[in-house]
Tab-separated table of C-alpha atoms and ligand atoms in Angstrom:
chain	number	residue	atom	x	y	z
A	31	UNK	CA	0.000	0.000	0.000
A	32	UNK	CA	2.718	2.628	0.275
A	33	UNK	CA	3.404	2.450	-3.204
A	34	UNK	CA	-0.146	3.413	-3.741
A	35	UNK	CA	-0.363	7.132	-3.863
A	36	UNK	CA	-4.139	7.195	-2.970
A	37	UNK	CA	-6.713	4.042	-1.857
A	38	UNK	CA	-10.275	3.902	-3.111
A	39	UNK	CA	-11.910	1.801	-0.639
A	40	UNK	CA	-15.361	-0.099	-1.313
A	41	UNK	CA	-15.462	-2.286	1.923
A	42	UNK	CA	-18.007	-4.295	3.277
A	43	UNK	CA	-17.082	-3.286	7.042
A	44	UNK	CA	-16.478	-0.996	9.828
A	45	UNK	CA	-13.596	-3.289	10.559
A	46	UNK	CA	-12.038	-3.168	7.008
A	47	UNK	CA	-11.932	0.137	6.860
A	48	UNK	CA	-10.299	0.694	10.270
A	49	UNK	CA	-7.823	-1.482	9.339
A	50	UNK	CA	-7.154	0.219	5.917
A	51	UNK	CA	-7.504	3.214	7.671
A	52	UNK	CA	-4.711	2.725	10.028
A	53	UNK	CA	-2.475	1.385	7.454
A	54	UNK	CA	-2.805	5.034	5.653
A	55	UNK	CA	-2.073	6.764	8.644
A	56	UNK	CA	0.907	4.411	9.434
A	57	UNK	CA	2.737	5.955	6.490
A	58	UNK	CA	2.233	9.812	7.963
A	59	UNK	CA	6.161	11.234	8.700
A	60	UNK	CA	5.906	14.885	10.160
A	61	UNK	CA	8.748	17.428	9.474
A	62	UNK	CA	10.214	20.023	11.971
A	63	UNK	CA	7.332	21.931	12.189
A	64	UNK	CA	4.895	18.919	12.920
A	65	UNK	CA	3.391	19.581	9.104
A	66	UNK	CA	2.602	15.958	7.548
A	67	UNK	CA	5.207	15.781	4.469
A	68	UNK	CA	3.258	15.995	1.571
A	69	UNK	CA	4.805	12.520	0.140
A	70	UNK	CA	3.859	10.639	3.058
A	71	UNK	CA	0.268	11.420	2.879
A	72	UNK	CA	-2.269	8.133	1.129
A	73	UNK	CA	-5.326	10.106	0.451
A	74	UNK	CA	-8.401	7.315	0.942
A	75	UNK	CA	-11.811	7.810	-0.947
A	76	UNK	CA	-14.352	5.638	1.129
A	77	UNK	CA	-17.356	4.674	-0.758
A	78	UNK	CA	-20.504	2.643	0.862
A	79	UNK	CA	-23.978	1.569	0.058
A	80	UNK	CA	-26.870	-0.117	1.955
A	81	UNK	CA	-29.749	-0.829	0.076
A	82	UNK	CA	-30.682	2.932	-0.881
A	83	UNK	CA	-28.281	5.175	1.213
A	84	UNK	CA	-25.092	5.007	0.558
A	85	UNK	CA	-21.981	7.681	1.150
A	86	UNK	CA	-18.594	8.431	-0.544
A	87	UNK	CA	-15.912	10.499	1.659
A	88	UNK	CA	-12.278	11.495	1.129
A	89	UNK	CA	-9.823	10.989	4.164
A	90	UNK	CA	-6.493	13.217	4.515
A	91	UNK	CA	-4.297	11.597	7.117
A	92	UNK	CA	-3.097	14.416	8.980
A	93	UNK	CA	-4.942	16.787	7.415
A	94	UNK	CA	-8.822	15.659	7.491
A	95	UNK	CA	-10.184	13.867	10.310
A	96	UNK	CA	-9.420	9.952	10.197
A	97	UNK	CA	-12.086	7.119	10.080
A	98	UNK	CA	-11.367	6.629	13.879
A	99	UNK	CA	-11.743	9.667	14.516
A	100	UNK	CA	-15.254	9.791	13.564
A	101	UNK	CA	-16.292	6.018	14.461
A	102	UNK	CA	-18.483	6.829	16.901
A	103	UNK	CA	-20.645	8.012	14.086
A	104	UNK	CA	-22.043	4.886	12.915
A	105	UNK	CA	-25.382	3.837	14.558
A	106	UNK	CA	-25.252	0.780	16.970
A	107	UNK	CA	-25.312	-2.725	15.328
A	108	UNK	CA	-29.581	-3.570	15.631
A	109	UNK	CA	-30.096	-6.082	18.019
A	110	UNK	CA	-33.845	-7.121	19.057
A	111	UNK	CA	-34.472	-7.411	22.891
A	112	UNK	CA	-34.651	-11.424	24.080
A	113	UNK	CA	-38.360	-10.853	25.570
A	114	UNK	CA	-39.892	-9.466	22.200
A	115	UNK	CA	-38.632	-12.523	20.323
A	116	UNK	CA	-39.750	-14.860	23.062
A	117	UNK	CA	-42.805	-13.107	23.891
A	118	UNK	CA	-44.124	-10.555	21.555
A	119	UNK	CA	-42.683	-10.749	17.904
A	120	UNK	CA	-44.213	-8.089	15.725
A	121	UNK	CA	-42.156	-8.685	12.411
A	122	UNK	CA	-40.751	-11.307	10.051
A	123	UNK	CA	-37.360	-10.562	11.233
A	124	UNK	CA	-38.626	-11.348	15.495
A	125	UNK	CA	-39.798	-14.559	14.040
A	126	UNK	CA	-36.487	-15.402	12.179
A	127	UNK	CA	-34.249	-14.059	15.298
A	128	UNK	CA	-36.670	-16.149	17.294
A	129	UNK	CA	-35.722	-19.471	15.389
A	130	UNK	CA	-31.908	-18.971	15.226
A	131	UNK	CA	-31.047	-17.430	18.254
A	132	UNK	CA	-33.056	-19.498	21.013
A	133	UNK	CA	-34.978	-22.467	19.019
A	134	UNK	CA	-32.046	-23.877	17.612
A	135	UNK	CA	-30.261	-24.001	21.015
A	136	UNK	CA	-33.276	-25.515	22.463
A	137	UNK	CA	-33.570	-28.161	19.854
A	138	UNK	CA	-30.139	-29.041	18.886
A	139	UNK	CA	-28.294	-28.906	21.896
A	140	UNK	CA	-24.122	-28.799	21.470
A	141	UNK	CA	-24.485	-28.561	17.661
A	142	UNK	CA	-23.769	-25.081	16.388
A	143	UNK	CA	-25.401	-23.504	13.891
A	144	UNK	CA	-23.525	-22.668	10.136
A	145	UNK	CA	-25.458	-20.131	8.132
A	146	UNK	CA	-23.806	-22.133	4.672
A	147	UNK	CA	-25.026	-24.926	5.925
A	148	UNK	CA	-28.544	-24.719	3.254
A	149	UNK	CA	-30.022	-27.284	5.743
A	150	UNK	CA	-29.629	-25.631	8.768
A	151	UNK	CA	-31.117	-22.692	7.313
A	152	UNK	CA	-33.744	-24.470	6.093
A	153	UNK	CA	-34.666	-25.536	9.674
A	154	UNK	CA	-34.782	-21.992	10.771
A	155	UNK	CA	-36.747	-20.929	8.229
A	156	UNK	CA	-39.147	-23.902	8.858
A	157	UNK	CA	-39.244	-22.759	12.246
A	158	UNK	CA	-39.597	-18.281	11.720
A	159	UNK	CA	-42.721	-19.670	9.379
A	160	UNK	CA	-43.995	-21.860	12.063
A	161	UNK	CA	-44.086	-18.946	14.513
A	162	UNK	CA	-44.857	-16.217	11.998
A	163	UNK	CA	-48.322	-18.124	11.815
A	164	UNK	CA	-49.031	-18.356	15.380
A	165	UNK	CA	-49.051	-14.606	15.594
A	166	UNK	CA	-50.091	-13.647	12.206
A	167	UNK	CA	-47.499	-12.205	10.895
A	168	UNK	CA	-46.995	-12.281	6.821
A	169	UNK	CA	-43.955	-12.111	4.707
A	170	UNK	CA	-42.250	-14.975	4.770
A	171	UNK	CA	-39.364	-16.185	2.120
A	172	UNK	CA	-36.278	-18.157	2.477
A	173	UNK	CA	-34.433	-15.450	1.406
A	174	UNK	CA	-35.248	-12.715	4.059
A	175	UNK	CA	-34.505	-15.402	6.098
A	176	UNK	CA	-30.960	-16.176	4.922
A	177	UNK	CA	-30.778	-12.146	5.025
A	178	UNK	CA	-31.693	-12.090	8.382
A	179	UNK	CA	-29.369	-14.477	9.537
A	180	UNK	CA	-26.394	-13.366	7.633
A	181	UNK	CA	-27.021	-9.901	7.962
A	182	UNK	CA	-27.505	-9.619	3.737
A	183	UNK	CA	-28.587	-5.948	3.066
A	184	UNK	CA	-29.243	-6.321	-0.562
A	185	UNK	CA	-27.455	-4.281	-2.850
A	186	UNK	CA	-28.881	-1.482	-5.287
A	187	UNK	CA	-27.419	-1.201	-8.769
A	188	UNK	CA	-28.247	2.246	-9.053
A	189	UNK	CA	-26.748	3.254	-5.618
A	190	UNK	CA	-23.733	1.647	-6.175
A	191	UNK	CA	-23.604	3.381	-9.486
A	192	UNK	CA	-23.977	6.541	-7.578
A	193	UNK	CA	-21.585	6.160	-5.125
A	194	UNK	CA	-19.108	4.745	-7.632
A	195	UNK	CA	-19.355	7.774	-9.835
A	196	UNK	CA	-18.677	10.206	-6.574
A	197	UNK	CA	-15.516	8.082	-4.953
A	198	UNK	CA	-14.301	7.987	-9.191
A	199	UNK	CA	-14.831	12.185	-8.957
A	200	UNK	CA	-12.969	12.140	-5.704
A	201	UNK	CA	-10.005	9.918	-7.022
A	202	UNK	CA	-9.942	12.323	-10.176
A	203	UNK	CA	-9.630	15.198	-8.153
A	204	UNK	CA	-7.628	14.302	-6.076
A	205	UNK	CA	-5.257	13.038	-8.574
A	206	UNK	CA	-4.828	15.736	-10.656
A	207	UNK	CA	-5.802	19.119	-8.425
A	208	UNK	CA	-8.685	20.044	-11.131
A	209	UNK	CA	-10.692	20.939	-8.469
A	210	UNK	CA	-10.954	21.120	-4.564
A	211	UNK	CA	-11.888	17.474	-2.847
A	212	UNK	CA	-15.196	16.919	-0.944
A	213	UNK	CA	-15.027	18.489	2.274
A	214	UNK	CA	-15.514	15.629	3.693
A	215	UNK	CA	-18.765	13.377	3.572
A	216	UNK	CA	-21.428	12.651	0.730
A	217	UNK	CA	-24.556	10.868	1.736
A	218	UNK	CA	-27.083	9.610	-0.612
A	219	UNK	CA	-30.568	9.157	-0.101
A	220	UNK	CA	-32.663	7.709	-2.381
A	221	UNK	CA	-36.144	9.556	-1.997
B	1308	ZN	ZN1	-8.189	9.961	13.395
């Protein structure tokens, strides 16, 4: 990576990036004055979609603020409270969490779960429409379930195309000084 003179980044994780991240600001050397020398600074252009929001963002190491730096950002991981699933469950999702997180402990005890196991997710989906009937709740394919489980947000051609298009501006820019850099976040909506 230090022969790269700038990263465009299109990650699937906070963890990825933290890690590239890092790496950029690993190569930072400060002169006398505590000013970053120029050569030592990896621009990054982050780029990120999630069904239809997705952002693109330019990170300076020593000049812009840093991915750490602004980690605290990103909204907390969803997690669905144990007494809705076992209790209450008011969406396809409660049902599938329901299955996979306490059925299948119940039921198979010591064996552990493997989402790419087809069936083992199979079983859980068995199970989410089993309990998705009891309380009347509609919705129900195997593939929100597998998305469930795995965590799949589906991906949107025409926000990746989007995003794409802004981290390509970025890199261009940044490149060849044709024009100032974003300053420092893009978000995209789709409305
Ligand atoms: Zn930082």
């Amino acid at each position: 990576y230090s022969d790269f003179s700038i990263t465009v980044l299109g990650l699937d994780s906070i963890e990825a990036r933290s890690y590239i991240n890092a790496l950029a600001c690993s190569f930072l050397e400060y002169d006398s004055d505590d000013k970053p020398r120029d050569e030592t600074i990896k621009p990054l252009v982050d780029g990120g979609t999630e069904g239809f929001e997705g952002h693109a963002r330019v990170i300076i190491p020593g000049v812009t603020p840093c991915f750490e730096c602004t980690i605290w950002l990103f909204p907390p991981q969803v997690k669905f409270p144990l007494c809705t699933l076992a209790e209450t469950p008011r969406t396809a999702a409660h049902c599938i969490e329901y299955a996979h997180l306490i059925k299948w402990d119940e039921v198979h005890s010591g064996e552990t779960f493997d989402p790419d196991d087809p069936e083992h997710m199979k079983w859980i989906y068995n199970e989410a429409v089993k309990r998705a009937e009891l309380f009347g709740i509609p919705g129900f394919t195997y593939s929100l379930t597998q998305g469930a489980v795995k965590n799949i947000i589906p991906a949107i051609a025409s926000t990746n195309a989007i995003v794409s298009a802004a981290c390509a501006l970025e890199a261009l820019k940044i490149t060849t000084g044709c024009s100032k850099t974003l300053s420092n976040y893009l978000t995209y909506t789709f409305a």
